[in-house]
């Protein structure tokens, strides 16, 4: 009974993930593409839950479904590009068929890498080093959040600090990039320096 | 019938190929960024699947870092797109060459 439910959950959320992905590609309107992206992210969150990665599912909804897509929508609305793509002509001949062929080949490559190369399953876990490769074994009795937090703040603490620096640099970089160069924001009352 | 990790890996490969195809087909820089996000999510799915398969939490930590890098990438990428679209609202990815200098 549990297996059947698992299969149904997987099939439905998998369909949502792929359907959302198709929606991103096929919708001409960027706003609709962003909404399809949300659907896809939510499907991925459900897949995370069914694999017992509860914290990641939560973060997936908050960060991806919330922050990132809202950022996309914000930019779309701010710039007023929320209309269908106007450039219908392909600037490279054969671009679309070639892109689809390349995508199918990428899929085949991933499949080959997953299922043709070396032992899979239990054997794959011990293929490289001759022993179970778990660096941080999952403890089923502990909550997922607690384990992930312990791992982040002990084994990965340096990388965690580095992400803090990375986010700061990204924020500063964004401010520098979108700064309105040439427009003197602070001297608006001087005649002749209209910022339009 | 049982959901094995292989199912998740196949789904992940399909989503990755879908995102890559979209990245090559679409010309709107915003939608191209969304396709990059799709590819990152495909990788996240396979990270979590491998984490379950090998009973190893390191895969889930990796997803956390992918998430942070994705957020940073979107912030910087969207600000470049804003700088581009401010000049010409109908710009495509080819017009990024205008930002030179």
PDB file of C-alpha atoms in Angstrom:
ATOM      1  CA  UNK A   1       0.000   0.000   0.000  1.00  0.00           C
ATOM      2  CA  UNK A   2       2.813   2.369   0.870  1.00  0.00           C
ATOM      3  CA  UNK A   3       4.557   1.480  -2.354  1.00  0.00           C
ATOM      4  CA  UNK A   4       1.512   2.319  -4.450  1.00  0.00           C
ATOM      5  CA  UNK A   5       1.172   5.696  -2.763  1.00  0.00           C
ATOM      6  CA  UNK A   6       4.850   6.348  -3.356  1.00  0.00           C
ATOM      7  CA  UNK A   7       4.525   5.517  -7.044  1.00  0.00           C
ATOM      8  CA  UNK A   8       1.493   7.770  -7.409  1.00  0.00           C
ATOM      9  CA  UNK A   9       3.241  10.656  -5.643  1.00  0.00           C
ATOM     10  CA  UNK A  10       6.301  10.198  -7.823  1.00  0.00           C
ATOM     11  CA  UNK A  11       4.341  10.086 -11.057  1.00  0.00           C
ATOM     12  CA  UNK A  12       2.216  13.141 -10.237  1.00  0.00           C
ATOM     13  CA  UNK A  13       5.078  15.286  -8.995  1.00  0.00           C
ATOM     14  CA  UNK A  14       7.313  14.109 -11.825  1.00  0.00           C
ATOM     15  CA  UNK A  15       4.659  15.139 -14.315  1.00  0.00           C
ATOM     16  CA  UNK A  16       4.400  18.539 -12.606  1.00  0.00           C
ATOM     17  CA  UNK A  17       8.184  18.984 -12.708  1.00  0.00           C
ATOM     18  CA  UNK A  18       8.469  18.132 -16.394  1.00  0.00           C
ATOM     19  CA  UNK A  19       5.274  19.969 -17.340  1.00  0.00           C
ATOM     20  CA  UNK A  20       6.514  23.077 -15.561  1.00  0.00           C
ATOM     21  CA  UNK A  21       9.825  22.758 -17.356  1.00  0.00           C
ATOM     22  CA  UNK A  22       8.079  22.468 -20.701  1.00  0.00           C
ATOM     23  CA  UNK A  23       5.976  25.476 -19.766  1.00  0.00           C
ATOM     24  CA  UNK A  24       9.110  27.542 -19.150  1.00  0.00           C
ATOM     25  CA  UNK A  25      10.393  26.705 -22.600  1.00  0.00           C
ATOM     26  CA  UNK A  26       7.183  26.931 -24.595  1.00  0.00           C
ATOM     27  CA  UNK A  27       5.409  29.962 -23.101  1.00  0.00           C
ATOM     28  CA  UNK A  28       6.107  33.054 -25.142  1.00  0.00           C
ATOM     29  CA  UNK A  29       5.137  35.342 -22.282  1.00  0.00           C
ATOM     30  CA  UNK A  30       7.916  35.598 -19.640  1.00  0.00           C
ATOM     31  CA  UNK A  31       5.383  35.945 -16.802  1.00  0.00           C
ATOM     32  CA  UNK A  32       3.758  32.651 -17.748  1.00  0.00           C
ATOM     33  CA  UNK A  33       7.203  31.070 -17.992  1.00  0.00           C
ATOM     34  CA  UNK A  34       7.987  32.261 -14.446  1.00  0.00           C
ATOM     35  CA  UNK A  35       4.707  30.799 -13.156  1.00  0.00           C
ATOM     36  CA  UNK A  36       5.510  27.464 -14.816  1.00  0.00           C
ATOM     37  CA  UNK A  37       8.877  27.641 -13.108  1.00  0.00           C
ATOM     38  CA  UNK A  38       7.108  27.867  -9.723  1.00  0.00           C
ATOM     39  CA  UNK A  39       5.115  24.725 -10.554  1.00  0.00           C
ATOM     40  CA  UNK A  40       8.301  22.907 -11.444  1.00  0.00           C
ATOM     41  CA  UNK A  41       9.986  24.004  -8.192  1.00  0.00           C
ATOM     42  CA  UNK A  42       7.035  22.812  -6.128  1.00  0.00           C
ATOM     43  CA  UNK A  43       7.174  19.428  -7.843  1.00  0.00           C
ATOM     44  CA  UNK A  44      10.848  19.181  -6.957  1.00  0.00           C
ATOM     45  CA  UNK A  45       9.991  20.037  -3.332  1.00  0.00           C
ATOM     46  CA  UNK A  46       7.507  17.146  -3.244  1.00  0.00           C
ATOM     47  CA  UNK A  47      10.190  14.829  -4.624  1.00  0.00           C
ATOM     48  CA  UNK A  48      12.534  15.996  -1.848  1.00  0.00           C
ATOM     49  CA  UNK A  49       9.910  15.189   0.781  1.00  0.00           C
ATOM     50  CA  UNK A  50       9.358  11.706  -0.627  1.00  0.00           C
ATOM     51  CA  UNK A  51      13.101  11.161  -0.300  1.00  0.00           C
ATOM     52  CA  UNK A  52      13.068  12.339   3.327  1.00  0.00           C
ATOM     53  CA  UNK A  53      15.031  15.525   2.689  1.00  0.00           C
ATOM     54  CA  UNK A  54      12.539  17.629   4.620  1.00  0.00           C
ATOM     55  CA  UNK A  55      14.660  20.687   5.257  1.00  0.00           C
ATOM     56  CA  UNK A  56      15.671  20.931   1.613  1.00  0.00           C
ATOM     57  CA  UNK A  57      12.017  20.730   0.560  1.00  0.00           C
ATOM     58  CA  UNK A  58      11.230  23.639   2.880  1.00  0.00           C
ATOM     59  CA  UNK A  59      14.184  25.657   1.603  1.00  0.00           C
ATOM     60  CA  UNK A  60      13.229  24.785  -1.972  1.00  0.00           C
ATOM     61  CA  UNK A  61       9.808  26.382  -1.530  1.00  0.00           C
ATOM     62  CA  UNK A  62      11.048  29.425   0.385  1.00  0.00           C
ATOM     63  CA  UNK A  63      14.189  30.233  -1.603  1.00  0.00           C
ATOM     64  CA  UNK A  64      13.353  29.018  -5.094  1.00  0.00           C
ATOM     65  CA  UNK A  65       9.563  29.272  -5.161  1.00  0.00           C
ATOM     66  CA  UNK A  66       9.594  32.418  -3.059  1.00  0.00           C
ATOM     67  CA  UNK A  67      12.696  34.529  -3.433  1.00  0.00           C
ATOM     68  CA  UNK A  68      14.120  33.611  -6.820  1.00  0.00           C
ATOM     69  CA  UNK A  69      10.904  33.506  -8.821  1.00  0.00           C
ATOM     70  CA  UNK A  70       9.691  36.690  -7.151  1.00  0.00           C
ATOM     71  CA  UNK A  71      12.981  38.275  -8.191  1.00  0.00           C
ATOM     72  CA  UNK A  72      12.332  37.136 -11.768  1.00  0.00           C
ATOM     73  CA  UNK A  73       8.775  38.488 -11.718  1.00  0.00           C
ATOM     74  CA  UNK A  74       9.988  41.714 -10.143  1.00  0.00           C
ATOM     75  CA  UNK A  75      12.478  42.273 -12.945  1.00  0.00           C
ATOM     76  CA  UNK A  76       9.889  41.370 -15.604  1.00  0.00           C
ATOM     77  CA  UNK A  77       7.336  43.816 -14.188  1.00  0.00           C
ATOM     78  CA  UNK A  78       9.892  46.532 -13.450  1.00  0.00           C
ATOM     79  CA  UNK A  79      11.219  46.562 -16.986  1.00  0.00           C
ATOM     80  CA  UNK A  80       7.870  46.037 -18.663  1.00  0.00           C
ATOM     81  CA  UNK A  81       9.038  43.156 -20.803  1.00  0.00           C
ATOM     82  CA  UNK A  82       5.954  41.131 -19.919  1.00  0.00           C
ATOM     83  CA  UNK A  83       4.818  40.608 -23.444  1.00  0.00           C
ATOM     84  CA  UNK A  84       5.424  37.942 -25.985  1.00  0.00           C
ATOM     85  CA  UNK A  85       8.846  37.636 -27.492  1.00  0.00           C
ATOM     86  CA  UNK A  86       8.967  39.784 -30.564  1.00  0.00           C
ATOM     87  CA  UNK A  87      11.871  38.254 -32.342  1.00  0.00           C
ATOM     88  CA  UNK A  88      10.276  35.437 -34.259  1.00  0.00           C
ATOM     89  CA  UNK A  89      12.998  35.102 -36.837  1.00  0.00           C
ATOM     90  CA  UNK A  90      15.783  32.736 -35.976  1.00  0.00           C
ATOM     91  CA  UNK A  91      19.066  34.537 -36.240  1.00  0.00           C
ATOM     92  CA  UNK A  92      20.951  31.308 -36.543  1.00  0.00           C
ATOM     93  CA  UNK A  93      19.616  28.961 -39.148  1.00  0.00           C
ATOM     94  CA  UNK A  94      18.559  25.553 -37.872  1.00  0.00           C
ATOM     95  CA  UNK A  95      18.965  26.720 -34.284  1.00  0.00           C
ATOM     96  CA  UNK A  96      15.848  25.046 -32.910  1.00  0.00           C
ATOM     97  CA  UNK A  97      16.216  21.609 -34.478  1.00  0.00           C
ATOM     98  CA  UNK A  98      19.871  21.551 -33.528  1.00  0.00           C
ATOM     99  CA  UNK A  99      19.047  22.570 -29.963  1.00  0.00           C
ATOM    100  CA  UNK A 100      16.474  19.787 -29.660  1.00  0.00           C
ATOM    101  CA  UNK A 101      18.898  17.228 -31.070  1.00  0.00           C
ATOM    102  CA  UNK A 102      21.572  18.413 -28.636  1.00  0.00           C
ATOM    103  CA  UNK A 103      19.113  18.159 -25.742  1.00  0.00           C
ATOM    104  CA  UNK A 104      18.175  14.592 -26.657  1.00  0.00           C
ATOM    105  CA  UNK A 105      21.843  13.724 -26.948  1.00  0.00           C
ATOM    106  CA  UNK A 106      22.519  15.246 -23.511  1.00  0.00           C
ATOM    107  CA  UNK A 107      19.743  13.067 -22.098  1.00  0.00           C
ATOM    108  CA  UNK A 108      21.251  10.009 -23.746  1.00  0.00           C
ATOM    109  CA  UNK A 109      24.662  10.925 -22.397  1.00  0.00           C
ATOM    110  CA  UNK A 110      23.323  11.257 -18.845  1.00  0.00           C
ATOM    111  CA  UNK A 111      21.482   7.935 -19.179  1.00  0.00           C
ATOM    112  CA  UNK A 112      24.625   6.260 -20.455  1.00  0.00           C
ATOM    113  CA  UNK A 113      26.666   7.700 -17.634  1.00  0.00           C
ATOM    114  CA  UNK A 114      24.130   6.524 -15.091  1.00  0.00           C
ATOM    115  CA  UNK A 115      23.359   3.043 -16.304  1.00  0.00           C
ATOM    116  CA  UNK A 116      26.135   1.846 -18.560  1.00  0.00           C
ATOM    117  CA  UNK A 117      29.233   2.843 -16.641  1.00  0.00           C
ATOM    118  CA  UNK A 118      30.303   0.543 -13.850  1.00  0.00           C
ATOM    119  CA  UNK A 119      28.213  -1.142 -11.226  1.00  0.00           C
ATOM    120  CA  UNK A 120      25.109   0.583  -9.970  1.00  0.00           C
ATOM    121  CA  UNK A 121      23.158   0.197  -6.781  1.00  0.00           C
ATOM    122  CA  UNK A 122      24.870  -1.329  -3.773  1.00  0.00           C
ATOM    123  CA  UNK A 123      27.999  -2.223  -5.703  1.00  0.00           C
ATOM    124  CA  UNK A 124      28.387   1.343  -6.944  1.00  0.00           C
ATOM    125  CA  UNK A 125      28.671   2.566  -3.389  1.00  0.00           C
ATOM    126  CA  UNK A 126      31.798   0.542  -2.847  1.00  0.00           C
ATOM    127  CA  UNK A 127      33.208   0.730  -6.375  1.00  0.00           C
ATOM    128  CA  UNK A 128      35.736   3.533  -5.936  1.00  0.00           C
ATOM    129  CA  UNK A 129      37.304   2.975  -2.552  1.00  0.00           C
ATOM    130  CA  UNK A 130      36.347  -0.579  -1.698  1.00  0.00           C
ATOM    131  CA  UNK A 131      34.290   0.513   1.264  1.00  0.00           C
ATOM    132  CA  UNK A 132      30.972   2.206   1.875  1.00  0.00           C
ATOM    133  CA  UNK A 133      31.620   5.785   0.813  1.00  0.00           C
ATOM    134  CA  UNK A 134      29.351   7.492   3.320  1.00  0.00           C
ATOM    135  CA  UNK A 135      31.131  10.502   4.767  1.00  0.00           C
ATOM    136  CA  UNK A 136      28.198  11.478   6.961  1.00  0.00           C
ATOM    137  CA  UNK A 137      25.893   8.500   7.395  1.00  0.00           C
ATOM    138  CA  UNK A 138      22.218   9.397   7.674  1.00  0.00           C
ATOM    139  CA  UNK A 139      20.800   8.573  11.088  1.00  0.00           C
ATOM    140  CA  UNK A 140      17.138   7.659  10.660  1.00  0.00           C
ATOM    141  CA  UNK A 141      16.298   8.430  14.267  1.00  0.00           C
ATOM    142  CA  UNK A 142      17.491  12.043  14.175  1.00  0.00           C
ATOM    143  CA  UNK A 143      15.505  14.844  12.551  1.00  0.00           C
ATOM    144  CA  UNK A 144      16.762  15.798   9.097  1.00  0.00           C
ATOM    145  CA  UNK A 145      17.197  19.487  10.001  1.00  0.00           C
ATOM    146  CA  UNK A 146      19.385  18.653  12.988  1.00  0.00           C
ATOM    147  CA  UNK A 147      21.666  16.364  10.992  1.00  0.00           C
ATOM    148  CA  UNK A 148      22.032  18.839   8.147  1.00  0.00           C
ATOM    149  CA  UNK A 149      22.731  21.681  10.562  1.00  0.00           C
ATOM    150  CA  UNK A 150      25.374  19.648  12.389  1.00  0.00           C
ATOM    151  CA  UNK A 151      27.027  18.778   9.092  1.00  0.00           C
ATOM    152  CA  UNK A 152      26.971  22.385   7.872  1.00  0.00           C
ATOM    153  CA  UNK A 153      28.416  23.844  11.049  1.00  0.00           C
ATOM    154  CA  UNK A 154      31.103  21.240  11.666  1.00  0.00           C
ATOM    155  CA  UNK A 155      32.386  19.534   8.534  1.00  0.00           C
ATOM    156  CA  UNK A 156      31.413  22.296   6.108  1.00  0.00           C
ATOM    157  CA  UNK A 157      31.818  25.354   8.286  1.00  0.00           C
ATOM    158  CA  UNK A 158      34.496  26.923   6.084  1.00  0.00           C
ATOM    159  CA  UNK A 159      32.368  26.527   2.964  1.00  0.00           C
ATOM    160  CA  UNK A 160      29.430  27.940   4.890  1.00  0.00           C
ATOM    161  CA  UNK A 161      31.416  31.068   5.767  1.00  0.00           C
ATOM    162  CA  UNK A 162      32.507  31.326   2.152  1.00  0.00           C
ATOM    163  CA  UNK A 163      28.861  31.368   1.021  1.00  0.00           C
ATOM    164  CA  UNK A 164      28.275  34.326   3.324  1.00  0.00           C
ATOM    165  CA  UNK A 165      31.084  36.215   1.586  1.00  0.00           C
ATOM    166  CA  UNK A 166      29.772  35.084  -1.801  1.00  0.00           C
ATOM    167  CA  UNK A 167      26.302  36.456  -1.083  1.00  0.00           C
ATOM    168  CA  UNK A 168      27.756  39.765   0.111  1.00  0.00           C
ATOM    169  CA  UNK A 169      29.837  40.073  -3.044  1.00  0.00           C
ATOM    170  CA  UNK A 170      26.787  39.223  -5.177  1.00  0.00           C
ATOM    171  CA  UNK A 171      24.730  41.926  -3.470  1.00  0.00           C
ATOM    172  CA  UNK A 172      27.443  44.552  -3.891  1.00  0.00           C
ATOM    173  CA  UNK A 173      27.936  43.465  -7.489  1.00  0.00           C
ATOM    174  CA  UNK A 174      24.225  43.814  -8.241  1.00  0.00           C
ATOM    175  CA  UNK A 175      24.187  47.326  -6.769  1.00  0.00           C
ATOM    176  CA  UNK A 176      27.217  48.319  -8.837  1.00  0.00           C
ATOM    177  CA  UNK A 177      25.765  46.853 -12.022  1.00  0.00           C
ATOM    178  CA  UNK A 178      22.350  48.484 -11.895  1.00  0.00           C
ATOM    179  CA  UNK A 179      23.599  51.833 -10.613  1.00  0.00           C
ATOM    180  CA  UNK A 180      22.293  54.621 -12.794  1.00  0.00           C
ATOM    181  CA  UNK A 181      25.498  55.988 -14.152  1.00  0.00           C
ATOM    182  CA  UNK A 182      25.482  59.589 -15.338  1.00  0.00           C
ATOM    183  CA  UNK A 183      22.244  60.464 -13.554  1.00  0.00           C
ATOM    184  CA  UNK A 184      23.108  62.627 -10.590  1.00  0.00           C
ATOM    185  CA  UNK A 185      20.488  61.435  -8.138  1.00  0.00           C
ATOM    186  CA  UNK A 186      21.481  63.769  -5.339  1.00  0.00           C
ATOM    187  CA  UNK A 187      21.429  67.109  -7.126  1.00  0.00           C
ATOM    188  CA  UNK A 188      17.890  67.041  -8.508  1.00  0.00           C
ATOM    189  CA  UNK A 189      17.111  70.669  -7.721  1.00  0.00           C
ATOM    190  CA  UNK A 190      19.868  72.075  -9.843  1.00  0.00           C
ATOM    191  CA  UNK A 191      18.466  73.415 -13.102  1.00  0.00           C
ATOM    192  CA  UNK A 192      19.607  71.600 -16.178  1.00  0.00           C
ATOM    193  CA  UNK A 193      20.395  68.320 -14.474  1.00  0.00           C
ATOM    194  CA  UNK A 194      17.055  66.674 -15.055  1.00  0.00           C
ATOM    195  CA  UNK A 195      17.079  62.954 -14.514  1.00  0.00           C
ATOM    196  CA  UNK A 196      14.017  62.487 -16.630  1.00  0.00           C
TER     197      UNK A 196
ATOM    198  CA  UNK B   1       6.211  -1.745  -8.510  1.00  0.00           C
ATOM    199  CA  UNK B   2       8.477   0.321  -6.343  1.00  0.00           C
ATOM    200  CA  UNK B   3      10.007   3.761  -6.728  1.00  0.00           C
ATOM    201  CA  UNK B   4      13.753   3.162  -6.876  1.00  0.00           C
ATOM    202  CA  UNK B   5      16.451   5.818  -6.981  1.00  0.00           C
ATOM    203  CA  UNK B   6      16.851   5.111 -10.691  1.00  0.00           C
ATOM    204  CA  UNK B   7      13.475   6.727 -11.330  1.00  0.00           C
ATOM    205  CA  UNK B   8      14.635   9.938  -9.699  1.00  0.00           C
ATOM    206  CA  UNK B   9      17.855   9.868 -11.699  1.00  0.00           C
ATOM    207  CA  UNK B  10      15.971   9.407 -14.972  1.00  0.00           C
ATOM    208  CA  UNK B  11      13.636  12.272 -14.078  1.00  0.00           C
ATOM    209  CA  UNK B  12      16.653  14.390 -13.200  1.00  0.00           C
ATOM    210  CA  UNK B  13      18.304  13.641 -16.551  1.00  0.00           C
ATOM    211  CA  UNK B  14      15.072  14.512 -18.385  1.00  0.00           C
ATOM    212  CA  UNK B  15      14.756  17.829 -16.549  1.00  0.00           C
ATOM    213  CA  UNK B  16      18.404  18.633 -17.192  1.00  0.00           C
ATOM    214  CA  UNK B  17      18.048  17.942 -20.918  1.00  0.00           C
ATOM    215  CA  UNK B  18      14.846  20.007 -20.970  1.00  0.00           C
ATOM    216  CA  UNK B  19      16.582  22.958 -19.323  1.00  0.00           C
ATOM    217  CA  UNK B  20      19.565  22.711 -21.662  1.00  0.00           C
ATOM    218  CA  UNK B  21      17.284  22.595 -24.701  1.00  0.00           C
ATOM    219  CA  UNK B  22      15.394  25.634 -23.461  1.00  0.00           C
ATOM    220  CA  UNK B  23      18.642  27.489 -22.876  1.00  0.00           C
ATOM    221  CA  UNK B  24      19.575  26.901 -26.501  1.00  0.00           C
ATOM    222  CA  UNK B  25      16.138  27.618 -27.991  1.00  0.00           C
ATOM    223  CA  UNK B  26      14.994  30.748 -26.186  1.00  0.00           C
ATOM    224  CA  UNK B  27      16.443  34.166 -26.939  1.00  0.00           C
ATOM    225  CA  UNK B  28      14.952  36.149 -24.068  1.00  0.00           C
ATOM    226  CA  UNK B  29      17.740  36.456 -21.450  1.00  0.00           C
ATOM    227  CA  UNK B  30      15.235  36.214 -18.572  1.00  0.00           C
ATOM    228  CA  UNK B  31      13.819  32.932 -19.825  1.00  0.00           C
ATOM    229  CA  UNK B  32      17.327  31.644 -20.441  1.00  0.00           C
ATOM    230  CA  UNK B  33      18.049  32.256 -16.762  1.00  0.00           C
ATOM    231  CA  UNK B  34      14.934  30.311 -15.827  1.00  0.00           C
ATOM    232  CA  UNK B  35      16.240  27.402 -17.889  1.00  0.00           C
ATOM    233  CA  UNK B  36      19.527  27.543 -15.987  1.00  0.00           C
ATOM    234  CA  UNK B  37      17.492  27.282 -12.782  1.00  0.00           C
ATOM    235  CA  UNK B  38      15.744  24.201 -14.194  1.00  0.00           C
ATOM    236  CA  UNK B  39      19.115  22.577 -14.841  1.00  0.00           C
ATOM    237  CA  UNK B  40      20.296  23.398 -11.313  1.00  0.00           C
ATOM    238  CA  UNK B  41      17.129  21.822  -9.930  1.00  0.00           C
ATOM    239  CA  UNK B  42      17.710  18.692 -11.987  1.00  0.00           C
ATOM    240  CA  UNK B  43      21.135  18.385 -10.417  1.00  0.00           C
ATOM    241  CA  UNK B  44      19.617  18.916  -6.975  1.00  0.00           C
ATOM    242  CA  UNK B  45      17.193  16.050  -7.563  1.00  0.00           C
ATOM    243  CA  UNK B  46      20.037  13.715  -8.427  1.00  0.00           C
ATOM    244  CA  UNK B  47      22.094  14.907  -5.442  1.00  0.00           C
ATOM    245  CA  UNK B  48      19.246  14.031  -3.091  1.00  0.00           C
ATOM    246  CA  UNK B  49      18.643  10.715  -4.876  1.00  0.00           C
ATOM    247  CA  UNK B  50      22.299   9.746  -4.493  1.00  0.00           C
ATOM    248  CA  UNK B  51      22.215  10.890  -0.878  1.00  0.00           C
ATOM    249  CA  UNK B  52      19.342   8.465  -0.272  1.00  0.00           C
ATOM    250  CA  UNK B  53      20.942   5.716  -2.328  1.00  0.00           C
ATOM    251  CA  UNK B  54      24.285   5.780  -0.514  1.00  0.00           C
ATOM    252  CA  UNK B  55      22.825   6.767   2.847  1.00  0.00           C
ATOM    253  CA  UNK B  56      25.116   9.783   2.974  1.00  0.00           C
ATOM    254  CA  UNK B  57      24.132  13.242   4.174  1.00  0.00           C
ATOM    255  CA  UNK B  58      26.907  14.946   2.190  1.00  0.00           C
ATOM    256  CA  UNK B  59      24.652  14.983  -0.885  1.00  0.00           C
ATOM    257  CA  UNK B  60      22.072  17.058   0.942  1.00  0.00           C
ATOM    258  CA  UNK B  61      24.744  19.507   2.127  1.00  0.00           C
ATOM    259  CA  UNK B  62      25.804  19.865  -1.498  1.00  0.00           C
ATOM    260  CA  UNK B  63      22.228  20.789  -2.440  1.00  0.00           C
ATOM    261  CA  UNK B  64      22.326  23.512   0.193  1.00  0.00           C
ATOM    262  CA  UNK B  65      25.430  25.033  -1.369  1.00  0.00           C
ATOM    263  CA  UNK B  66      23.984  24.734  -4.878  1.00  0.00           C
ATOM    264  CA  UNK B  67      21.017  26.697  -3.599  1.00  0.00           C
ATOM    265  CA  UNK B  68      23.183  29.507  -2.249  1.00  0.00           C
ATOM    266  CA  UNK B  69      25.221  29.696  -5.442  1.00  0.00           C
ATOM    267  CA  UNK B  70      22.002  29.724  -7.489  1.00  0.00           C
ATOM    268  CA  UNK B  71      20.719  32.658  -5.456  1.00  0.00           C
ATOM    269  CA  UNK B  72      23.960  34.587  -5.968  1.00  0.00           C
ATOM    270  CA  UNK B  73      23.982  33.756  -9.657  1.00  0.00           C
ATOM    271  CA  UNK B  74      20.407  34.955 -10.115  1.00  0.00           C
ATOM    272  CA  UNK B  75      21.149  38.229  -8.340  1.00  0.00           C
ATOM    273  CA  UNK B  76      24.166  39.047 -10.498  1.00  0.00           C
ATOM    274  CA  UNK B  77      22.609  37.671 -13.688  1.00  0.00           C
ATOM    275  CA  UNK B  78      19.380  39.596 -13.277  1.00  0.00           C
ATOM    276  CA  UNK B  79      21.245  42.816 -12.616  1.00  0.00           C
ATOM    277  CA  UNK B  80      23.112  42.313 -15.890  1.00  0.00           C
ATOM    278  CA  UNK B  81      19.763  41.699 -17.599  1.00  0.00           C
ATOM    279  CA  UNK B  82      18.368  44.871 -16.020  1.00  0.00           C
ATOM    280  CA  UNK B  83      21.351  46.839 -17.280  1.00  0.00           C
ATOM    281  CA  UNK B  84      20.729  45.396 -20.749  1.00  0.00           C
ATOM    282  CA  UNK B  85      16.955  45.772 -20.911  1.00  0.00           C
ATOM    283  CA  UNK B  86      17.089  49.331 -19.622  1.00  0.00           C
ATOM    284  CA  UNK B  87      18.755  50.346 -22.844  1.00  0.00           C
ATOM    285  CA  UNK B  88      16.486  48.356 -25.165  1.00  0.00           C
ATOM    286  CA  UNK B  89      13.362  46.640 -23.777  1.00  0.00           C
ATOM    287  CA  UNK B  90      13.259  44.223 -26.705  1.00  0.00           C
ATOM    288  CA  UNK B  91      16.824  43.056 -26.319  1.00  0.00           C
ATOM    289  CA  UNK B  92      17.751  39.436 -26.874  1.00  0.00           C
ATOM    290  CA  UNK B  93      20.785  37.553 -25.668  1.00  0.00           C
ATOM    291  CA  UNK B  94      22.693  38.651 -28.742  1.00  0.00           C
ATOM    292  CA  UNK B  95      22.482  42.267 -27.643  1.00  0.00           C
ATOM    293  CA  UNK B  96      24.629  41.598 -24.589  1.00  0.00           C
ATOM    294  CA  UNK B  97      27.481  42.781 -26.769  1.00  0.00           C
ATOM    295  CA  UNK B  98      26.085  46.288 -26.281  1.00  0.00           C
ATOM    296  CA  UNK B  99      27.197  46.277 -22.653  1.00  0.00           C
ATOM    297  CA  UNK B 100      30.830  46.371 -23.599  1.00  0.00           C
ATOM    298  CA  UNK B 101      32.925  48.979 -21.911  1.00  0.00           C
TER     299      UNK B 101
END
